[in-house]
């Protein structure tokens, strides 16, 4: 679903990270993904794709001749209907991530630590705060419904990982005639 939108975000991140696209064209990747979904009999679930710069000696400089590595796997969706319908509890933490959160990368250490800390405190998620404003969750985007009955979320910029799911939520909300405001919000 939304393959072209996901591909666009993937290409943006690869370009920003200066990683070579591992295929001659996007159709090859699409065929591999469709085959993987079929082989794993995925009806509802997730597909995870990771591309690295490639194998090289340990060095911070980009290797000249490395061929990108590609990892793709699927896993089942494990949605808790009670949580989906009733909501979840969240904790608040300082946003310790770097200032290029808009690049989808495997640099997730702050997110992983915040998610674990939230779990240990009995929360489902942790919303991260930067300059007194909620940026996003450790594994999700953050949305609120205001007193004016508007759906509000942080604007797309370098401090959040905007993406296809976030855009889909906003698109659906607008189609259902909800007012949507992309504006940073605080906890007060």
PDB file of N, CA and C in Angstrom, residues 15 21 25-26 36 58 63 75 82 84 88 91 98 100 106 115 119 131 171 179 186:
ATOM      1  N   UNK A  15      19.288   9.633  -0.589  1.00  0.00           N
ATOM      2  CA  UNK A  15      19.973  10.795  -1.174  1.00  0.00           C
ATOM      3  C   UNK A  15      20.653  11.630  -0.092  1.00  0.00           C
ATOM      4  N   UNK A  21      21.219   3.887  -4.532  1.00  0.00           N
ATOM      5  CA  UNK A  21      20.019   3.064  -4.645  1.00  0.00           C
ATOM      6  C   UNK A  21      20.449   1.689  -5.168  1.00  0.00           C
ATOM      7  N   UNK A  25      16.101   0.051 -11.125  1.00  0.00           N
ATOM      8  CA  UNK A  25      14.827   0.779 -11.160  1.00  0.00           C
ATOM      9  C   UNK A  25      13.952   0.330  -9.990  1.00  0.00           C
ATOM     10  N   UNK A  26      12.923   1.107  -9.704  1.00  0.00           N
ATOM     11  CA  UNK A  26      12.067   0.812  -8.551  1.00  0.00           C
ATOM     12  C   UNK A  26      11.159  -0.388  -8.786  1.00  0.00           C
ATOM     13  N   UNK A  36       7.746 -11.316  -1.591  1.00  0.00           N
ATOM     14  CA  UNK A  36       7.970 -11.586  -0.176  1.00  0.00           C
ATOM     15  C   UNK A  36       6.642 -11.616   0.590  1.00  0.00           C
ATOM     16  N   UNK A  58      36.389  -0.732   8.711  1.00  0.00           N
ATOM     17  CA  UNK A  58      35.896   0.207   9.727  1.00  0.00           C
ATOM     18  C   UNK A  58      36.545   1.566   9.511  1.00  0.00           C
ATOM     19  N   UNK A  63      32.953   4.342   1.839  1.00  0.00           N
ATOM     20  CA  UNK A  63      33.755   3.469   0.973  1.00  0.00           C
ATOM     21  C   UNK A  63      33.426   3.745  -0.496  1.00  0.00           C
ATOM     22  N   UNK A  75       6.532  -9.077   9.011  1.00  0.00           N
ATOM     23  CA  UNK A  75       6.062  -9.629  10.271  1.00  0.00           C
ATOM     24  C   UNK A  75       4.603  -9.255  10.455  1.00  0.00           C
ATOM     25  N   UNK A  82      -8.275  -3.295  22.042  1.00  0.00           N
ATOM     26  CA  UNK A  82      -8.631  -2.497  23.204  1.00  0.00           C
ATOM     27  C   UNK A  82      -7.817  -1.197  23.224  1.00  0.00           C
ATOM     28  N   UNK A  84      -6.342   0.216  20.600  1.00  0.00           N
ATOM     29  CA  UNK A  84      -6.706   1.007  19.421  1.00  0.00           C
ATOM     30  C   UNK A  84      -7.973   1.817  19.698  1.00  0.00           C
ATOM     31  N   UNK A  88      -3.961   4.777  24.611  1.00  0.00           N
ATOM     32  CA  UNK A  88      -2.831   4.245  25.365  1.00  0.00           C
ATOM     33  C   UNK A  88      -2.266   5.345  26.262  1.00  0.00           C
ATOM     34  N   UNK A  91       4.197   8.671  28.316  1.00  0.00           N
ATOM     35  CA  UNK A  91       5.054   9.442  29.200  1.00  0.00           C
ATOM     36  C   UNK A  91       5.692  10.563  28.386  1.00  0.00           C
ATOM     37  N   UNK A  98      19.175  13.752  17.251  1.00  0.00           N
ATOM     38  CA  UNK A  98      19.897  14.755  16.483  1.00  0.00           C
ATOM     39  C   UNK A  98      18.911  15.657  15.753  1.00  0.00           C
ATOM     40  N   UNK A 100      18.349  16.036  12.559  1.00  0.00           N
ATOM     41  CA  UNK A 100      17.918  15.594  11.226  1.00  0.00           C
ATOM     42  C   UNK A 100      17.014  14.378  11.366  1.00  0.00           C
ATOM     43  N   UNK A 106      18.955   4.194  10.596  1.00  0.00           N
ATOM     44  CA  UNK A 106      19.017   3.216  11.678  1.00  0.00           C
ATOM     45  C   UNK A 106      19.621   3.831  12.947  1.00  0.00           C
ATOM     46  N   UNK A 115      11.712   4.419  24.402  1.00  0.00           N
ATOM     47  CA  UNK A 115      10.639   3.417  24.359  1.00  0.00           C
ATOM     48  C   UNK A 115      10.775   2.435  25.524  1.00  0.00           C
ATOM     49  N   UNK A 119       8.179   1.869  28.669  1.00  0.00           N
ATOM     50  CA  UNK A 119       7.674   0.536  29.017  1.00  0.00           C
ATOM     51  C   UNK A 119       7.913   0.226  30.491  1.00  0.00           C
ATOM     52  N   UNK A 131      12.388  22.095  23.133  1.00  0.00           N
ATOM     53  CA  UNK A 131      12.038  23.511  23.302  1.00  0.00           C
ATOM     54  C   UNK A 131      10.592  23.694  23.760  1.00  0.00           C
ATOM     55  N   UNK A 171      -4.635  12.890   5.787  1.00  0.00           N
ATOM     56  CA  UNK A 171      -5.492  12.799   4.598  1.00  0.00           C
ATOM     57  C   UNK A 171      -6.881  12.247   4.958  1.00  0.00           C
ATOM     58  N   UNK A 179     -10.972  19.306  11.083  1.00  0.00           N
ATOM     59  CA  UNK A 179     -10.032  20.404  10.875  1.00  0.00           C
ATOM     60  C   UNK A 179      -8.670  19.909  11.326  1.00  0.00           C
ATOM     61  N   UNK A 186       2.332  22.213  23.003  1.00  0.00           N
ATOM     62  CA  UNK A 186       3.008  21.891  24.252  1.00  0.00           C
ATOM     63  C   UNK A 186       2.058  21.072  25.123  1.00  0.00           C
TER      64      UNK A 186
END
